[in-house]
Amino acid sequence: MKHYLIGLAALLTQFVAVAQNKKQPNIILLFSDDAGYADFGFHGSKVMITPNLDKLAKEGVTFTEGYVSDPTCGPSRAGLLTGKYQQRFGFEENNVPGYMSKNSAQLGDEMGVPVEEKFMGDYMKKLGYSTAYFGKWHVGGADKYHPLRRGFDEFYGFRGGARSYFPYKKDPQEHLNKLERNYVGFKEHAGYLTDKLGEDAVDFIERNKKNPFFALVAFNAVHTPMDATNADLAKFPTLEGKRKTVAAMTLALDRACGKIMDKLKELGLDDNTIIVFTNDNGGPSDKNASVNTPLSGSKSNHLEGGIRVPFLMKWPKKIKKSTQFNQPVSTLDLIPTFYAAGGGDVADLKDLDGVNILPYAKGKVDASPHEKLFWKKDVRAALRKGDWKLLRFPDRPAELYNIKEDIAEHNNLATKYPEKVKEMYKDIFEWESTLERPRWLLKRKFENYDIDRMDIYR
Ligand code: CA
């Protein structure tokens, strides 16, 4: 009898262990906006104060070659949220003149991801997750594109592309920038928006601590307008102007991320929660004084400074601390990754361009998850293939770089390796033949406008 009981106890322990192991992890995606590649302590910044995100980097894997699918807000988010190159459904442009809202230089109601496309929220709901979206949306302002129609149970944020961090005293000219709880529950917050988004995410976590949850916290920090609190500004006495403000905004971003991470620890959820931190496009150094060194370029162009972003992942149960993965990964990979982590079968996701990067994050595979990664806007395009990167321009010959040896893209090797240029040009053409036409073309008034300059409307 005693042996039987011991045997039963051992069996039960094993069962509990298996059950716990199979327990779906919670998933939190912390997503910043327009942050500079170099503007975090974990990327070597001596100016920015980001202790919480630095800690996140120490507790998991840093993807040193993390990419987005576009160097501007809207298309990058369309790629992230569908797991597909957004050009496949024509979401190629950011804010197209003629389609923008009458009152502001931002996307209008109709520039949205087609309703037939499945979203990250839809995939996670299918696996039984409670889902919530916080912050900036920017993938469709009309009701038909609303987050609550795209697999998110809850929404607290704004549908547009940029808004004040402080509450509007009267309705803003741009209705898409009003702060909205769920559907049309418009009410301005008190205080500073970055803090408020963090607090709301914490509230969602508390309410869902007993079931698996997925929260996408899309901070508008550190996108313009350059709003910061006096208390945060005071932490950077040696800085001036926009640089001082962006540092204060980044400090608030880090503080909000820290509050979310602290809450997970407090509730004992930390161990089985995946946290990813990344950013939607490179820093626009002119607009918010962000810094992308050692990368060249900035938001809106296809140099690494536009498309390579900070990219961290932590999952204490599965991913080793303080590790690095030095091959290209993409925000397109996050749907398959989260889906696999949540117990889904990635074989269900046949039509996506991303791959499950968990095996790479765990250090089990050294190879590159992507043979090729593409970028395209109008005539401009880029391809990363192995260590090579080709940039195609409308007004000058293509440039070729060995990214591993020349991260700053200073040494153009196109004339030295013409065959490589030819091969990669052909790869881009082949990929382009699989895409839809851009959905929003310049309207008549702008038809003589230099198309390559369009990104000033970002
Ligand atoms: Ca952005």
Coordinates of C-alpha atoms and ligand atoms in Angstrom, one line a residue:
M1 CA 0.0 0.0 0.0
K2 CA 2.8 2.4 1.0
H3 CA 4.6 1.7 -2.3
Y4 CA 1.4 2.1 -4.2
L5 CA 0.9 5.6 -2.6
I6 CA 4.5 6.6 -3.2
G7 CA 4.1 5.5 -6.8
L8 CA 0.8 7.4 -7.1
A9 CA 2.4 10.5 -5.6
A10 CA 5.3 10.3 -8.1
L11 CA 2.8 9.9 -10.9
L12 CA 0.8 12.9 -9.7
T13 CA 3.9 15.0 -9.4
Q14 CA 4.9 14.1 -12.9
F15 CA 1.4 14.8 -14.2
V16 CA 1.4 18.2 -12.5
A17 CA 4.8 19.0 -14.0
V18 CA 3.6 18.0 -17.5
A19 CA 0.4 20.1 -17.0
Q20 CA 2.4 23.1 -15.8
N21 CA 4.8 22.7 -18.6
K22 CA 1.9 22.7 -21.0
K23 CA 0.3 25.7 -19.4
Q24 CA 0.1 28.4 -22.1
P25 CA 2.5 31.2 -21.4
N26 CA 1.2 34.7 -21.1
I27 CA 2.5 37.0 -23.8
I28 CA 3.2 40.7 -23.7
L29 CA 4.5 42.7 -26.6
L30 CA 6.0 46.0 -25.6
F31 CA 6.2 48.1 -28.7
S32 CA 7.7 51.6 -29.0
D33 CA 7.4 54.1 -31.8
D34 CA 10.2 55.9 -33.7
A35 CA 12.9 55.0 -31.1
G36 CA 16.5 55.3 -32.1
Y37 CA 18.5 52.0 -32.3
A38 CA 21.2 53.5 -30.1
D39 CA 18.8 55.1 -27.6
F40 CA 18.7 52.3 -25.0
G41 CA 21.2 51.3 -22.3
F42 CA 21.2 47.8 -23.6
H43 CA 22.5 49.1 -26.9
G44 CA 25.2 51.1 -25.3
S45 CA 23.6 54.5 -24.7
K46 CA 25.3 56.5 -22.0
V47 CA 22.7 59.2 -22.1
M48 CA 19.3 57.4 -21.9
I49 CA 18.1 56.0 -18.6
T50 CA 16.4 52.6 -19.4
P51 CA 17.1 50.3 -16.4
N52 CA 14.0 48.2 -16.8
L53 CA 14.5 47.4 -20.5
D54 CA 18.2 46.9 -19.8
K55 CA 17.2 44.3 -17.2
L56 CA 14.8 42.7 -19.7
A57 CA 17.8 42.4 -22.1
K58 CA 19.8 40.7 -19.4
E59 CA 17.0 38.2 -18.6
G60 CA 16.6 36.9 -22.1
V61 CA 17.9 37.0 -25.7
T62 CA 18.8 40.1 -27.6
F63 CA 18.3 39.8 -31.4
T64 CA 21.0 42.0 -32.7
E65 CA 19.6 41.9 -36.3
G66 CA 15.9 42.5 -35.6
Y67 CA 14.0 44.0 -38.5
V68 CA 10.6 45.6 -39.2
S69 CA 8.9 45.1 -42.5
D70 CA 8.8 48.9 -43.3
P71 CA 10.6 52.0 -42.0
T72 CA 7.4 53.9 -41.3
C73 CA 4.6 53.4 -38.7
G74 CA 1.5 52.2 -40.6
P75 CA 3.0 49.6 -43.0
S76 CA 5.3 48.3 -40.3
R77 CA 2.4 47.7 -38.0
A78 CA 0.4 46.1 -40.9
G79 CA 3.2 43.6 -41.3
L80 CA 3.6 43.0 -37.6
L81 CA -0.1 42.5 -37.0
T82 CA -0.7 40.2 -40.0
G83 CA 2.6 38.3 -40.2
K84 CA 2.6 39.1 -43.9
Y85 CA 4.5 41.5 -46.1
Q86 CA 2.0 44.3 -46.1
Q87 CA 2.6 44.9 -49.8
R88 CA 0.8 41.5 -50.4
F89 CA -2.4 43.3 -49.5
G90 CA -1.5 46.7 -50.9
F91 CA -0.6 48.4 -47.6
E92 CA 2.5 49.9 -49.0
E93 CA 2.3 53.5 -48.1
N94 CA 2.2 55.3 -44.8
N95 CA 0.1 58.5 -45.1
V96 CA -0.8 59.1 -48.7
P97 CA -1.8 62.6 -49.7
G98 CA -5.4 62.6 -50.8
Y99 CA -6.3 59.8 -48.5
M100 CA -5.4 61.5 -45.3
S101 CA -7.8 63.1 -43.0
K102 CA -8.9 66.6 -43.9
N103 CA -7.6 68.0 -40.7
S104 CA -4.1 66.6 -40.3
A105 CA -1.2 65.1 -42.1
Q106 CA -2.1 61.6 -40.9
L107 CA -3.8 58.6 -42.3
G108 CA -7.6 59.0 -42.8
D109 CA -10.3 56.5 -41.9
E110 CA -9.9 54.4 -45.1
M111 CA -6.2 53.6 -45.0
G112 CA -6.7 50.3 -43.2
V113 CA -5.6 46.7 -43.5
P114 CA -8.3 44.9 -45.5
V115 CA -10.9 43.3 -43.3
E116 CA -10.2 39.8 -44.8
E117 CA -6.7 39.8 -43.3
K118 CA -6.3 38.0 -40.0
F119 CA -4.7 39.8 -37.1
M120 CA -2.4 38.8 -34.3
G121 CA -5.4 39.2 -32.0
D122 CA -7.4 36.7 -34.1
Y123 CA -4.6 34.1 -33.9
M124 CA -4.2 34.4 -30.2
K125 CA -8.0 34.3 -29.5
K126 CA -8.2 31.1 -31.5
L127 CA -5.8 29.6 -28.9
G128 CA -8.0 30.7 -26.0
Y129 CA -6.1 33.9 -25.0
S130 CA -7.7 36.9 -23.5
T131 CA -6.4 39.7 -25.7
A132 CA -6.0 43.4 -25.3
Y133 CA -4.5 46.2 -27.4
F134 CA -3.1 49.4 -25.8
G135 CA -1.9 52.6 -27.5
K136 CA -1.4 53.6 -31.1
W137 CA -3.3 51.7 -33.8
H138 CA -2.6 53.4 -37.2
V139 CA -3.8 50.5 -39.3
G140 CA -7.2 51.8 -40.1
G141 CA -9.4 54.5 -38.6
A142 CA -12.8 53.5 -39.8
D143 CA -15.0 51.4 -37.5
K144 CA -14.7 48.4 -39.8
Y145 CA -10.9 48.3 -38.9
H146 CA -11.4 48.7 -35.2
P147 CA -9.2 46.6 -32.9
L148 CA -12.3 45.0 -31.3
R149 CA -13.0 43.6 -34.8
R150 CA -9.5 42.3 -35.2
G151 CA -9.3 39.8 -32.4
F152 CA -8.8 42.1 -29.4
D153 CA -11.2 41.8 -26.5
E154 CA -10.2 45.1 -25.2
F155 CA -8.8 48.4 -26.6
Y156 CA -7.5 51.4 -24.9
G157 CA -5.7 53.9 -27.1
F158 CA -6.2 55.9 -30.3
R159 CA -6.8 54.9 -33.9
G160 CA -4.5 57.5 -35.5
G161 CA -0.8 57.9 -35.9
A162 CA 0.3 60.5 -33.3
R163 CA -1.3 62.4 -30.5
S164 CA -0.5 64.6 -27.5
Y165 CA 0.8 62.8 -24.4
F166 CA -1.2 65.2 -22.3
P167 CA -5.1 65.1 -22.2
Y168 CA -6.8 67.3 -24.8
K169 CA -8.8 70.0 -23.2
K170 CA -11.2 70.1 -26.1
D171 CA -11.7 67.6 -28.9
P172 CA -8.7 67.5 -31.2
Q173 CA -9.1 68.5 -34.9
E174 CA -8.2 64.9 -35.8
H175 CA -10.9 62.7 -34.4
L176 CA -8.8 59.5 -34.8
N177 CA -6.5 60.8 -32.1
K178 CA -9.0 60.9 -29.3
L179 CA -8.4 58.5 -26.5
E180 CA -10.8 55.6 -26.8
R181 CA -11.8 52.8 -24.4
N182 CA -13.1 49.9 -26.3
Y183 CA -15.5 51.1 -28.9
V184 CA -16.2 54.9 -28.9
G185 CA -15.7 55.2 -25.2
F186 CA -13.9 58.5 -25.7
K187 CA -12.5 60.0 -22.6
E188 CA -9.2 61.8 -22.1
H189 CA -6.9 60.5 -19.5
A190 CA -5.3 62.4 -16.6
G191 CA -1.6 62.8 -16.5
Y192 CA 0.9 61.6 -19.0
L193 CA -0.2 59.0 -21.6
T194 CA 2.8 56.7 -21.5
D195 CA 2.3 56.2 -17.8
K196 CA -1.4 55.7 -18.3
L197 CA -1.0 53.0 -21.0
G198 CA 1.4 51.2 -18.6
E199 CA -1.2 51.4 -15.8
D200 CA -4.0 50.1 -18.0
A201 CA -1.9 47.2 -19.1
V202 CA -1.2 46.4 -15.5
D203 CA -4.9 46.5 -14.8
F204 CA -5.6 44.1 -17.6
I205 CA -2.9 41.7 -16.3
E206 CA -4.4 41.8 -12.8
R207 CA -7.9 41.0 -14.1
N208 CA -6.6 38.1 -16.3
K209 CA -4.0 36.6 -13.9
K210 CA -5.8 33.2 -13.8
N211 CA -6.1 32.7 -17.6
P212 CA -3.6 33.0 -20.4
F213 CA -3.5 36.6 -21.7
F214 CA -1.9 38.4 -24.6
A215 CA -1.3 42.2 -24.3
L216 CA 0.1 44.3 -27.1
V217 CA 1.2 47.6 -25.6
A218 CA 1.9 49.9 -28.5
F219 CA 3.3 53.0 -26.8
N220 CA 3.3 56.1 -29.0
A221 CA 6.5 57.0 -27.2
V222 CA 8.8 58.3 -28.5
H223 CA 7.0 59.6 -31.6
T224 CA 6.3 63.3 -31.9
P225 CA 4.8 65.5 -30.5
M226 CA 7.8 66.2 -28.2
D227 CA 5.9 66.1 -24.9
A228 CA 7.5 65.2 -21.6
T229 CA 6.8 65.9 -17.9
N230 CA 9.0 68.4 -16.1
A231 CA 10.0 65.7 -13.6
D232 CA 11.3 63.5 -16.4
L233 CA 13.0 66.5 -18.1
A234 CA 14.8 67.3 -14.9
K235 CA 16.6 64.0 -15.0
F236 CA 18.6 65.1 -18.0
P237 CA 20.2 68.4 -16.9
T238 CA 23.1 68.2 -19.4
L239 CA 20.9 67.8 -22.5
E240 CA 19.1 70.4 -24.4
G241 CA 16.2 70.8 -26.9
K242 CA 14.6 67.8 -28.6
R243 CA 17.4 65.5 -27.3
K244 CA 16.5 66.4 -23.7
T245 CA 12.8 65.8 -24.5
V246 CA 13.3 62.4 -26.2
A247 CA 15.5 61.3 -23.3
A248 CA 12.7 62.2 -20.9
M249 CA 10.1 60.4 -23.1
T250 CA 12.3 57.3 -23.2
L251 CA 12.6 57.4 -19.4
A252 CA 8.8 57.4 -19.2
L253 CA 8.6 54.5 -21.7
D254 CA 11.1 52.5 -19.6
R255 CA 9.2 53.3 -16.4
A256 CA 5.9 52.1 -17.9
C257 CA 7.5 48.9 -19.2
G258 CA 9.0 48.4 -15.7
K259 CA 5.6 48.7 -14.0
I260 CA 4.2 45.9 -16.3
M261 CA 7.2 43.7 -15.6
D262 CA 7.0 44.3 -11.8
K263 CA 3.4 43.4 -11.8
L264 CA 4.1 40.1 -13.5
K265 CA 6.7 39.3 -10.8
E266 CA 4.3 40.4 -8.0
L267 CA 1.6 38.0 -9.3
G268 CA 4.1 35.2 -9.7
L269 CA 3.5 35.2 -13.5
D270 CA 6.9 36.2 -14.5
D271 CA 8.3 32.7 -15.0
N272 CA 5.8 31.7 -17.7
T273 CA 5.3 35.0 -19.5
I274 CA 7.0 35.8 -22.7
I275 CA 7.9 39.5 -23.0
V276 CA 9.1 41.0 -26.3
F277 CA 10.3 44.5 -26.6
T278 CA 10.7 46.0 -30.1
N279 CA 10.0 49.2 -32.0
D280 CA 8.1 50.0 -35.2
N281 CA 10.8 51.8 -37.3
G282 CA 14.1 53.5 -36.9
G283 CA 14.5 56.8 -35.2
P284 CA 13.7 59.9 -37.3
S285 CA 16.7 61.8 -36.1
D286 CA 15.4 65.1 -37.5
K287 CA 12.0 65.0 -35.9
N288 CA 12.7 63.6 -32.4
A289 CA 16.5 63.8 -32.2
S290 CA 16.8 60.0 -31.8
V291 CA 20.2 58.4 -32.6
N292 CA 20.6 55.2 -34.6
T293 CA 24.4 54.7 -34.5
P294 CA 26.3 52.7 -35.7
L295 CA 23.5 52.4 -38.3
S296 CA 23.2 54.8 -41.2
G297 CA 19.9 56.3 -42.2
S298 CA 16.8 56.9 -40.3
K299 CA 13.0 56.5 -40.3
S300 CA 11.5 56.2 -43.8
N301 CA 14.5 54.9 -45.7
H302 CA 15.8 51.4 -46.2
L303 CA 19.3 51.8 -44.7
E304 CA 19.7 49.8 -41.5
G305 CA 18.8 52.9 -39.4
G306 CA 15.3 52.8 -40.9
I307 CA 14.6 49.1 -40.6
R308 CA 16.8 47.6 -37.9
V309 CA 15.3 47.9 -34.4
P310 CA 15.9 46.9 -30.8
F311 CA 14.5 43.4 -30.4
L312 CA 14.4 41.6 -27.0
M313 CA 12.7 38.5 -25.9
K314 CA 12.4 36.9 -22.4
W315 CA 10.8 33.7 -21.3
P316 CA 12.5 32.5 -18.1
K317 CA 11.2 29.0 -18.5
K318 CA 12.6 28.5 -22.0
I319 CA 15.1 31.2 -23.0
K320 CA 18.6 31.5 -21.4
K321 CA 19.6 34.8 -19.8
S322 CA 22.0 37.3 -21.4
T323 CA 22.1 35.6 -24.8
Q324 CA 22.4 37.0 -28.2
F325 CA 21.1 35.9 -31.6
N326 CA 23.1 37.4 -34.5
Q327 CA 21.1 36.5 -37.6
P328 CA 18.1 38.4 -39.1
V329 CA 14.7 38.1 -37.5
S330 CA 11.6 40.2 -38.2
T331 CA 8.5 41.5 -36.6
L332 CA 6.8 39.3 -39.2
D333 CA 8.0 36.4 -37.1
L334 CA 6.1 37.3 -34.0
I335 CA 2.7 35.8 -35.0
P336 CA 4.2 32.3 -35.7
T337 CA 6.4 32.6 -32.6
F338 CA 3.5 33.5 -30.3
Y339 CA 1.2 31.0 -31.9
A340 CA 3.7 28.2 -31.4
A341 CA 4.4 29.3 -27.8
G342 CA 0.7 29.3 -27.1
G343 CA 0.4 25.7 -28.2
G344 CA -0.8 26.3 -31.8
D345 CA 0.5 24.3 -34.7
V346 CA 2.5 26.6 -37.0
A347 CA 1.6 24.3 -39.9
D348 CA -1.8 26.1 -39.7
L349 CA -0.2 29.3 -40.7
K350 CA 0.7 28.5 -44.3
D351 CA 0.2 31.9 -45.8
L352 CA 2.5 33.9 -43.5
D353 CA 5.9 35.3 -44.2
G354 CA 7.2 35.0 -40.7
V355 CA 8.6 32.0 -39.0
N356 CA 8.6 30.7 -35.4
I357 CA 11.8 32.0 -33.9
L358 CA 11.6 30.2 -30.6
P359 CA 14.1 27.5 -31.5
Y360 CA 16.6 30.4 -32.4
A361 CA 15.7 32.3 -29.2
K362 CA 16.4 29.2 -27.2
G363 CA 19.9 28.8 -28.8
K364 CA 19.0 25.5 -30.5
V365 CA 19.6 26.7 -34.0
D366 CA 22.4 28.9 -35.2
A367 CA 21.3 29.3 -38.8
S368 CA 19.4 32.2 -40.2
P369 CA 15.6 32.0 -39.9
H370 CA 15.3 33.8 -43.2
E371 CA 17.0 33.2 -46.5
K372 CA 15.8 36.6 -47.7
L373 CA 14.0 39.6 -46.2
F374 CA 12.5 42.2 -48.5
W375 CA 11.5 45.9 -48.2
K376 CA 9.7 48.0 -50.8
K377 CA 8.0 51.3 -51.2
D378 CA 7.2 52.5 -54.7
V379 CA 10.3 52.1 -56.8
R380 CA 12.6 51.9 -53.8
A381 CA 13.4 48.4 -52.5
A382 CA 15.9 46.5 -50.4
L383 CA 16.8 42.8 -50.0
R384 CA 18.8 41.2 -47.2
K385 CA 20.1 37.8 -48.4
G386 CA 22.7 36.1 -46.2
D387 CA 25.3 38.8 -45.2
W388 CA 24.5 40.8 -48.3
K389 CA 22.1 43.7 -48.7
L390 CA 21.0 45.4 -51.9
L391 CA 19.3 48.8 -52.0
R392 CA 17.4 49.8 -55.2
F393 CA 16.8 53.5 -55.8
P394 CA 14.7 55.4 -58.3
D395 CA 17.4 57.8 -59.2
R396 CA 20.7 56.1 -59.0
P397 CA 22.4 52.7 -59.4
A398 CA 21.7 50.1 -56.8
E399 CA 24.1 49.7 -53.8
L400 CA 25.4 46.5 -52.4
Y401 CA 26.8 46.1 -48.8
N402 CA 28.1 43.3 -46.8
I403 CA 26.1 44.0 -43.6
K404 CA 28.1 41.7 -41.3
E405 CA 31.4 43.5 -42.2
D406 CA 29.9 46.9 -42.8
I407 CA 27.0 47.6 -40.5
A408 CA 27.1 51.3 -41.3
E409 CA 26.7 50.7 -45.1
H410 CA 29.6 52.9 -46.0
N411 CA 31.4 50.6 -48.4
N412 CA 29.3 50.1 -51.6
L413 CA 30.5 46.9 -53.3
A414 CA 28.1 47.0 -56.3
T415 CA 30.8 47.6 -58.9
K416 CA 33.0 44.9 -57.3
Y417 CA 30.3 42.2 -57.4
P418 CA 28.1 42.9 -60.4
E419 CA 26.9 39.3 -60.5
K420 CA 25.6 39.5 -56.9
V421 CA 23.8 42.7 -57.8
K422 CA 22.1 41.1 -60.8
E423 CA 21.1 38.0 -58.8
M424 CA 19.6 40.1 -56.0
Y425 CA 17.9 42.5 -58.4
K426 CA 16.2 39.4 -59.9
D427 CA 15.2 38.2 -56.4
I428 CA 13.5 41.5 -55.8
F429 CA 11.6 41.3 -59.1
E430 CA 10.5 37.8 -58.4
W431 CA 9.2 38.8 -55.0
E432 CA 7.5 41.9 -56.4
S433 CA 5.6 39.8 -58.9
T434 CA 3.8 38.2 -55.9
L435 CA 2.5 41.5 -54.5
E436 CA -0.7 43.5 -54.9
R437 CA -0.7 47.0 -56.3
P438 CA -0.5 49.7 -53.6
R439 CA -4.1 50.4 -52.5
W440 CA -3.7 54.1 -52.1
L441 CA -2.2 56.0 -55.1
L442 CA -1.5 59.6 -55.1
K443 CA -4.5 61.6 -56.1
R444 CA -4.6 63.9 -59.1
K445 CA -3.5 67.0 -57.2
F446 CA -0.2 65.3 -56.3
E447 CA 0.4 63.5 -59.6
N448 CA 3.5 65.5 -60.5
Y449 CA 4.9 65.0 -57.1
D450 CA 8.3 63.3 -56.8
I451 CA 7.2 59.9 -55.6
D452 CA 10.4 59.2 -53.7
R453 CA 9.9 62.3 -51.6
M454 CA 6.5 61.1 -50.4
D455 CA 7.8 60.0 -47.1
I456 CA 7.8 63.5 -45.9
Y457 CA 4.2 62.8 -45.2
R458 CA 5.0 60.4 -42.4
Ligands
CA1 CA 6.8 54.8 -36.0

